[in-house]
CSV table of C-alpha atoms in Angstrom, one decimal:
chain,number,residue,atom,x,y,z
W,1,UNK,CA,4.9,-12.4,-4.7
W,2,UNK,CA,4.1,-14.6,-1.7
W,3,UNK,CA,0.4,-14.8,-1.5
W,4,UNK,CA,-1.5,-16.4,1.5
W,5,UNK,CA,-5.2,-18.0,1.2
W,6,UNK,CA,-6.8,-18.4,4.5
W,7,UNK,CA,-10.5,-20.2,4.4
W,8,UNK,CA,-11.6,-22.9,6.9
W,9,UNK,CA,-12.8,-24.3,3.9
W,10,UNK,CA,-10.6,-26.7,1.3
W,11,UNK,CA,-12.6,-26.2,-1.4
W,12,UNK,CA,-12.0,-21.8,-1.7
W,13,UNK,CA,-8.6,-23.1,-1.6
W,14,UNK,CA,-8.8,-25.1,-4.9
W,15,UNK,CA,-10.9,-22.7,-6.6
W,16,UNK,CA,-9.0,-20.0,-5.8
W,17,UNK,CA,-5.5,-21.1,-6.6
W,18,UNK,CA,-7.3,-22.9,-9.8
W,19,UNK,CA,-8.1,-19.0,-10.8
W,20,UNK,CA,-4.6,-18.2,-9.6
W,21,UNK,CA,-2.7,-20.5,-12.0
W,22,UNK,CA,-4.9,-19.0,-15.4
W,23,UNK,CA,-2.4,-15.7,-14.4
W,24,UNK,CA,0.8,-17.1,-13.5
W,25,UNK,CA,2.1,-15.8,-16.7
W,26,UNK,CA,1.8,-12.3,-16.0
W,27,UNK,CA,4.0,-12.7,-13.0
W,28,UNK,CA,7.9,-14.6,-12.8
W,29,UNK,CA,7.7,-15.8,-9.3
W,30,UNK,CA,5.0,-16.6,-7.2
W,31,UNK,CA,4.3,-18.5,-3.7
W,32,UNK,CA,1.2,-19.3,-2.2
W,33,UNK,CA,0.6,-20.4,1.0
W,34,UNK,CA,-2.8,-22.7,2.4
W,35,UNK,CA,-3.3,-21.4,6.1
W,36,UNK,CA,-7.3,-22.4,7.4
W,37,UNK,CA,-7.7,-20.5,10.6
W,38,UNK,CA,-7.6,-16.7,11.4
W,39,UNK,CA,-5.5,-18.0,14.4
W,40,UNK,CA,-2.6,-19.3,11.7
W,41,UNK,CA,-2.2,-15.9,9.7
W,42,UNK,CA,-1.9,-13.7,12.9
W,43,UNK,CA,0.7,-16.4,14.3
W,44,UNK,CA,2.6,-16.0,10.6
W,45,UNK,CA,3.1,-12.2,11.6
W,46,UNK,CA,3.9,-13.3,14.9
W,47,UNK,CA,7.0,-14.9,13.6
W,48,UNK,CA,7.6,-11.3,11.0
W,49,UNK,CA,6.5,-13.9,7.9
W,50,UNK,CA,4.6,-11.5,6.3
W,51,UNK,CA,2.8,-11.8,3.0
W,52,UNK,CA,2.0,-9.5,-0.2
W,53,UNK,CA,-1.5,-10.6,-1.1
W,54,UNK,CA,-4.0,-12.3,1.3
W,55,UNK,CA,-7.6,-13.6,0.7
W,56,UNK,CA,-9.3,-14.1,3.6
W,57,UNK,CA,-12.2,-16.0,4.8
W,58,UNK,CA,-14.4,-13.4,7.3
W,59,UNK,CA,-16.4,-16.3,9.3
W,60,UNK,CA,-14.5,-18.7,10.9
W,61,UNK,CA,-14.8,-20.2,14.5
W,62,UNK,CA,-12.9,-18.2,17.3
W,63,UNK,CA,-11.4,-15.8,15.7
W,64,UNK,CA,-12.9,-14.4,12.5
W,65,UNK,CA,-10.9,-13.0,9.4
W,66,UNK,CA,-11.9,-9.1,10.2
W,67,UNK,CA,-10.5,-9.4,13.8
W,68,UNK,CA,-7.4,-10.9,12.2
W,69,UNK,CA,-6.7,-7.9,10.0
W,70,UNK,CA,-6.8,-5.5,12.3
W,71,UNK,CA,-4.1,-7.2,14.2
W,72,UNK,CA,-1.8,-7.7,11.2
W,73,UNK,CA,-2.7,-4.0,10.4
W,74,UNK,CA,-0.4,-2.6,13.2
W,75,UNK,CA,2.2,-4.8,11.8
W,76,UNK,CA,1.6,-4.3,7.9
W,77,UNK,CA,0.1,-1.0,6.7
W,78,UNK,CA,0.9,-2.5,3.1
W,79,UNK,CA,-0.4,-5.9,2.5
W,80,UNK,CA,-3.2,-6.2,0.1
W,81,UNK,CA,-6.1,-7.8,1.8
W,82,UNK,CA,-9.2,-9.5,0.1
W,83,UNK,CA,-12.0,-10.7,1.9
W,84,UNK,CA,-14.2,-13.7,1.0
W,85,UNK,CA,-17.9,-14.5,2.9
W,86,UNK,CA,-21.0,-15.8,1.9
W,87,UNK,CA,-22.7,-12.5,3.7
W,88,UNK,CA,-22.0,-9.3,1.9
W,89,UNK,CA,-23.5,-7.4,4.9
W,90,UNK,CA,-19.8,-7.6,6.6
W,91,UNK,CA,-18.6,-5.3,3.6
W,92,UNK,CA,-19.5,-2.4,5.9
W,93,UNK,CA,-17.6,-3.9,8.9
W,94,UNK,CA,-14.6,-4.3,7.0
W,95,UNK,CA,-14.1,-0.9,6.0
W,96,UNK,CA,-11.7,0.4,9.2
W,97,UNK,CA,-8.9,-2.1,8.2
W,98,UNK,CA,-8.8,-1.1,4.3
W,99,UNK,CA,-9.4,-4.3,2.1
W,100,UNK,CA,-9.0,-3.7,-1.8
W,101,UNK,CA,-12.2,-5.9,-1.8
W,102,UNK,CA,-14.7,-8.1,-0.8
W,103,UNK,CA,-15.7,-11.0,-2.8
W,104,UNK,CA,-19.2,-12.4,-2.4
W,105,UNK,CA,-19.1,-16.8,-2.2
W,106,UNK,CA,-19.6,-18.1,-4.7
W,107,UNK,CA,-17.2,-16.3,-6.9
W,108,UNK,CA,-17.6,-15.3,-9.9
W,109,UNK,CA,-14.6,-16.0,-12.5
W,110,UNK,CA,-14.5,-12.9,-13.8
W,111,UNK,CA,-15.1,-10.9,-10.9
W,112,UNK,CA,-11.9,-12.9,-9.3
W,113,UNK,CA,-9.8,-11.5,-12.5
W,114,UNK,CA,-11.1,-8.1,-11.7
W,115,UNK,CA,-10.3,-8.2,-8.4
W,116,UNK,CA,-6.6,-10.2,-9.1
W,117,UNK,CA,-5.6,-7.4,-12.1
W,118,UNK,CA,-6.1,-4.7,-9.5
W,119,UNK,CA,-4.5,-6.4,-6.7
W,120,UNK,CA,-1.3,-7.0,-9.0
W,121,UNK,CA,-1.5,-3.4,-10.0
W,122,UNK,CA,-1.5,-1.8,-6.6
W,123,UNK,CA,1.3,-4.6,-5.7
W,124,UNK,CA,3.5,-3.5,-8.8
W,125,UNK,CA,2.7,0.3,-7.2
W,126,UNK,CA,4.1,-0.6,-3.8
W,127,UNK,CA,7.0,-2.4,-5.1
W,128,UNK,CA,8.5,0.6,-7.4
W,129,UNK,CA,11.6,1.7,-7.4
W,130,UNK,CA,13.2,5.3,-7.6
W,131,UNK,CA,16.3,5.3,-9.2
W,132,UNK,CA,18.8,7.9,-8.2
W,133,UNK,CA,22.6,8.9,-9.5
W,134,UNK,CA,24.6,10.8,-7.3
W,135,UNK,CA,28.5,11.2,-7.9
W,136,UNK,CA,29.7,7.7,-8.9
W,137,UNK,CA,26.8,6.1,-7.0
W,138,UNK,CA,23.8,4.4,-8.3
W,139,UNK,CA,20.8,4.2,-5.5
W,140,UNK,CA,17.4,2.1,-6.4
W,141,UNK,CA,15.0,3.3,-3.7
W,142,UNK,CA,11.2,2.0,-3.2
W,143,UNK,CA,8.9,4.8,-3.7
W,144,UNK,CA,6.5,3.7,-1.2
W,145,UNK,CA,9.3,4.0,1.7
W,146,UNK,CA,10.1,7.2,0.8
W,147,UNK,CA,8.4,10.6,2.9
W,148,UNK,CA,9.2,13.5,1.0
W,149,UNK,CA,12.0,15.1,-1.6
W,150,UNK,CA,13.1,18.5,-0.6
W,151,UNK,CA,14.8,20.5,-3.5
W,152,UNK,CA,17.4,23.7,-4.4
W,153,UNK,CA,17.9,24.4,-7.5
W,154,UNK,CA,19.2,21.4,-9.3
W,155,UNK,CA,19.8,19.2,-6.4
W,156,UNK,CA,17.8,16.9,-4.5
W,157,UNK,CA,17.2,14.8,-1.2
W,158,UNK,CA,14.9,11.7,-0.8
W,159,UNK,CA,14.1,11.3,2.6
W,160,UNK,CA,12.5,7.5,4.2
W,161,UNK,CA,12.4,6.7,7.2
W,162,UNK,CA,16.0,6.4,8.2
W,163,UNK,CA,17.8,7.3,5.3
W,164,UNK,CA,18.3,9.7,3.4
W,165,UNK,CA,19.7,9.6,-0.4
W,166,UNK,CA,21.2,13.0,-2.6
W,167,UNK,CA,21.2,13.1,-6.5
W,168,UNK,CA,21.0,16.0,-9.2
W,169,UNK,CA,17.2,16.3,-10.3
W,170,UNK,CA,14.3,19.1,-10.7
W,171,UNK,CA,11.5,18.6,-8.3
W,172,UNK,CA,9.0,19.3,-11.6
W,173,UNK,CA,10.8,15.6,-12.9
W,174,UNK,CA,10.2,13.8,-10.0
W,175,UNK,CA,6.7,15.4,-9.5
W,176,UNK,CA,6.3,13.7,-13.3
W,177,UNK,CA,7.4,10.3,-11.9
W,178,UNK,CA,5.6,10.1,-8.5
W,179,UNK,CA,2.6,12.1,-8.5
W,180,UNK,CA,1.2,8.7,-10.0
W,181,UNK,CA,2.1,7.4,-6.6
W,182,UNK,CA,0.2,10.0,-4.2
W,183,UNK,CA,2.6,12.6,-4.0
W,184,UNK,CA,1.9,16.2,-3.9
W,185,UNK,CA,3.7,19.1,-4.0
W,186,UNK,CA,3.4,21.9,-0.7
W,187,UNK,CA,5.9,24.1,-1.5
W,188,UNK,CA,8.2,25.1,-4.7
W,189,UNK,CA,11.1,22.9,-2.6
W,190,UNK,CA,8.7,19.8,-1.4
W,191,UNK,CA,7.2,16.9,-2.1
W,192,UNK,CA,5.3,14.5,0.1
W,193,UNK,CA,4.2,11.3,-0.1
W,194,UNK,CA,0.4,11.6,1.2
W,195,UNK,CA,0.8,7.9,3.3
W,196,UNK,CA,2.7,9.6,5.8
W,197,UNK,CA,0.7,12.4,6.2
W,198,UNK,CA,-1.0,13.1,9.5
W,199,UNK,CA,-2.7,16.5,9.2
W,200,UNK,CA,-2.4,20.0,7.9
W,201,UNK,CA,-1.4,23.1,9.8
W,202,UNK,CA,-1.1,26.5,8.4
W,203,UNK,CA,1.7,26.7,7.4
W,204,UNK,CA,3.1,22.9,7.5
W,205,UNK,CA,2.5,19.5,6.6
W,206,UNK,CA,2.6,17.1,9.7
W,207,UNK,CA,4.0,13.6,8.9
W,208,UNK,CA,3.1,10.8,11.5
W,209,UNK,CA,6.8,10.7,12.7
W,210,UNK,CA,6.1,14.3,13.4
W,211,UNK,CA,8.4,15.5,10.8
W,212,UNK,CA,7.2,19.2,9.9
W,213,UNK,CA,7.1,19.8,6.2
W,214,UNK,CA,6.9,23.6,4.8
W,215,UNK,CA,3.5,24.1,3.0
W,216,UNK,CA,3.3,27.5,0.8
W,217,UNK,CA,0.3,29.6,0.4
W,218,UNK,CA,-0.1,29.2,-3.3
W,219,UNK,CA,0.3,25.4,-2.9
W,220,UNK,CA,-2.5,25.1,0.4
W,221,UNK,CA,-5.4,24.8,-1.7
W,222,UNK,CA,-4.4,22.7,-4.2
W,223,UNK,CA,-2.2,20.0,-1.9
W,224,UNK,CA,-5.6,19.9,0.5
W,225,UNK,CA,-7.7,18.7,-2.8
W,226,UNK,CA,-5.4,15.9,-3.6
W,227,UNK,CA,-5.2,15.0,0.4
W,228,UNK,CA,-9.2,14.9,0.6
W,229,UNK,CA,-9.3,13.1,-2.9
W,230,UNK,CA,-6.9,10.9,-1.2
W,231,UNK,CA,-8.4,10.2,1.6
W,232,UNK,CA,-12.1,9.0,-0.1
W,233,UNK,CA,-10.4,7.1,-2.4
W,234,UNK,CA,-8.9,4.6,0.6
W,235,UNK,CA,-12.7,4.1,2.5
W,236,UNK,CA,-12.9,1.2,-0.4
């Protein structure tokens, strides 16, 4: 887990990898990395050196820490970012690039742990595996690349983005396995992963590579539900 801090200010950095070392336990490998201007962490995605957790400071000269997210947003969808300020009326402002959450200076040690726990979680969540058999082949395949698992009968086929991967399964077993991980069933031969959804038509699932999945009557009211619940779920 490579985690970045980036504060203008050397003290958050001692507190917060003081708070970071009470957990190292509870993971086997983990890099951190001190960066004190906004300027730094877009230059590190510059240069594709991208990171899996980032706290980051929202006031700092020239560019500030919200302004940097939203650039390294249309390089990383995924990173978990937490924000730190001594002004909790920039919560609202932060909203559009999707932090897990926004600590309030000074912070709290128990309120870091609550925030850390659920940053590992959703970390654990992006880094899951799929593990597939097909023939004499073994495939372990990250969940949260995949876009949808079409079905017939007992054979399957995990698409991602450029690949896709056949094995012998029921869609009801993976449905068991993923819908933990935002997928959703639109037809008896589909699931989808709801990050790649763009919209609903009438009859199809739109994916944002434009991808048209086939979404069944009995499964349209249902598969909206879980989209909406989706969707509220990520304003925080």
């Amino acid at each position: 887990m490579k985690i970045c801090i980036c504060d203008d200010d050397i003290l958050i950095h001692d507190i917060l990898k003081n708070e970071l070392l009470k957990y190292k336990n509870m993971l086997s490998e983990v890099e951190i990395e001190d960066l004190f201007s906004a300027e730094d962490l877009v230059k590190q995605y510059n240069h594709n050196n991208n990171y899996d957790i980032i706290f980051l400071d929202v006031e700092m000269l020239e560019l500030n820490g919200i302004e940097a997210a939203e650039e390294i947003r249309k390089k990383d969808s995924k990173v978990i970012i937490i924000f730190i300020s001594s002004h909790p009326n920039y919560v609202f402002e932060s909203f559009n690039v999707e932090p897990l959450h926004f600590l309030v200076k000074p912070i709290s040690e128990a309120e870091f742990k609550n925030v850390f726990f659920r940053a590992v979680s959703k970390y654990n969540t992006l880094n899951s595996v799929l593990s597939l058999k097909w023939q004499n082949e073994r495939y372990q395949i990250k969940i949260s690349q995949i876009l949808y698992i079409e079905a017939y009968r007992r054979h399957i086929t995990v698409y991602t983005e450029n690949e896709y991967f056949e094995a012998v399964g029921k869609l009801s077993e993976m449905l068991k396995v993923l819908e933990p991980h935002g997928f959703i069933r639109t037809h008896q031969g589909f699931l989808v992963n709801m990050d790649f959804i763009k919209r609903f038509d009438i009859s199809d699932v739109v994916l944002f590579n434009d991808k048209r999945i086939m979404l069944s009557v009995r499964k349209r009211t249902e598969a909206l539900q879980k989209f909406n619940d989706y969707l509220m779920r990520k304003k925080w």
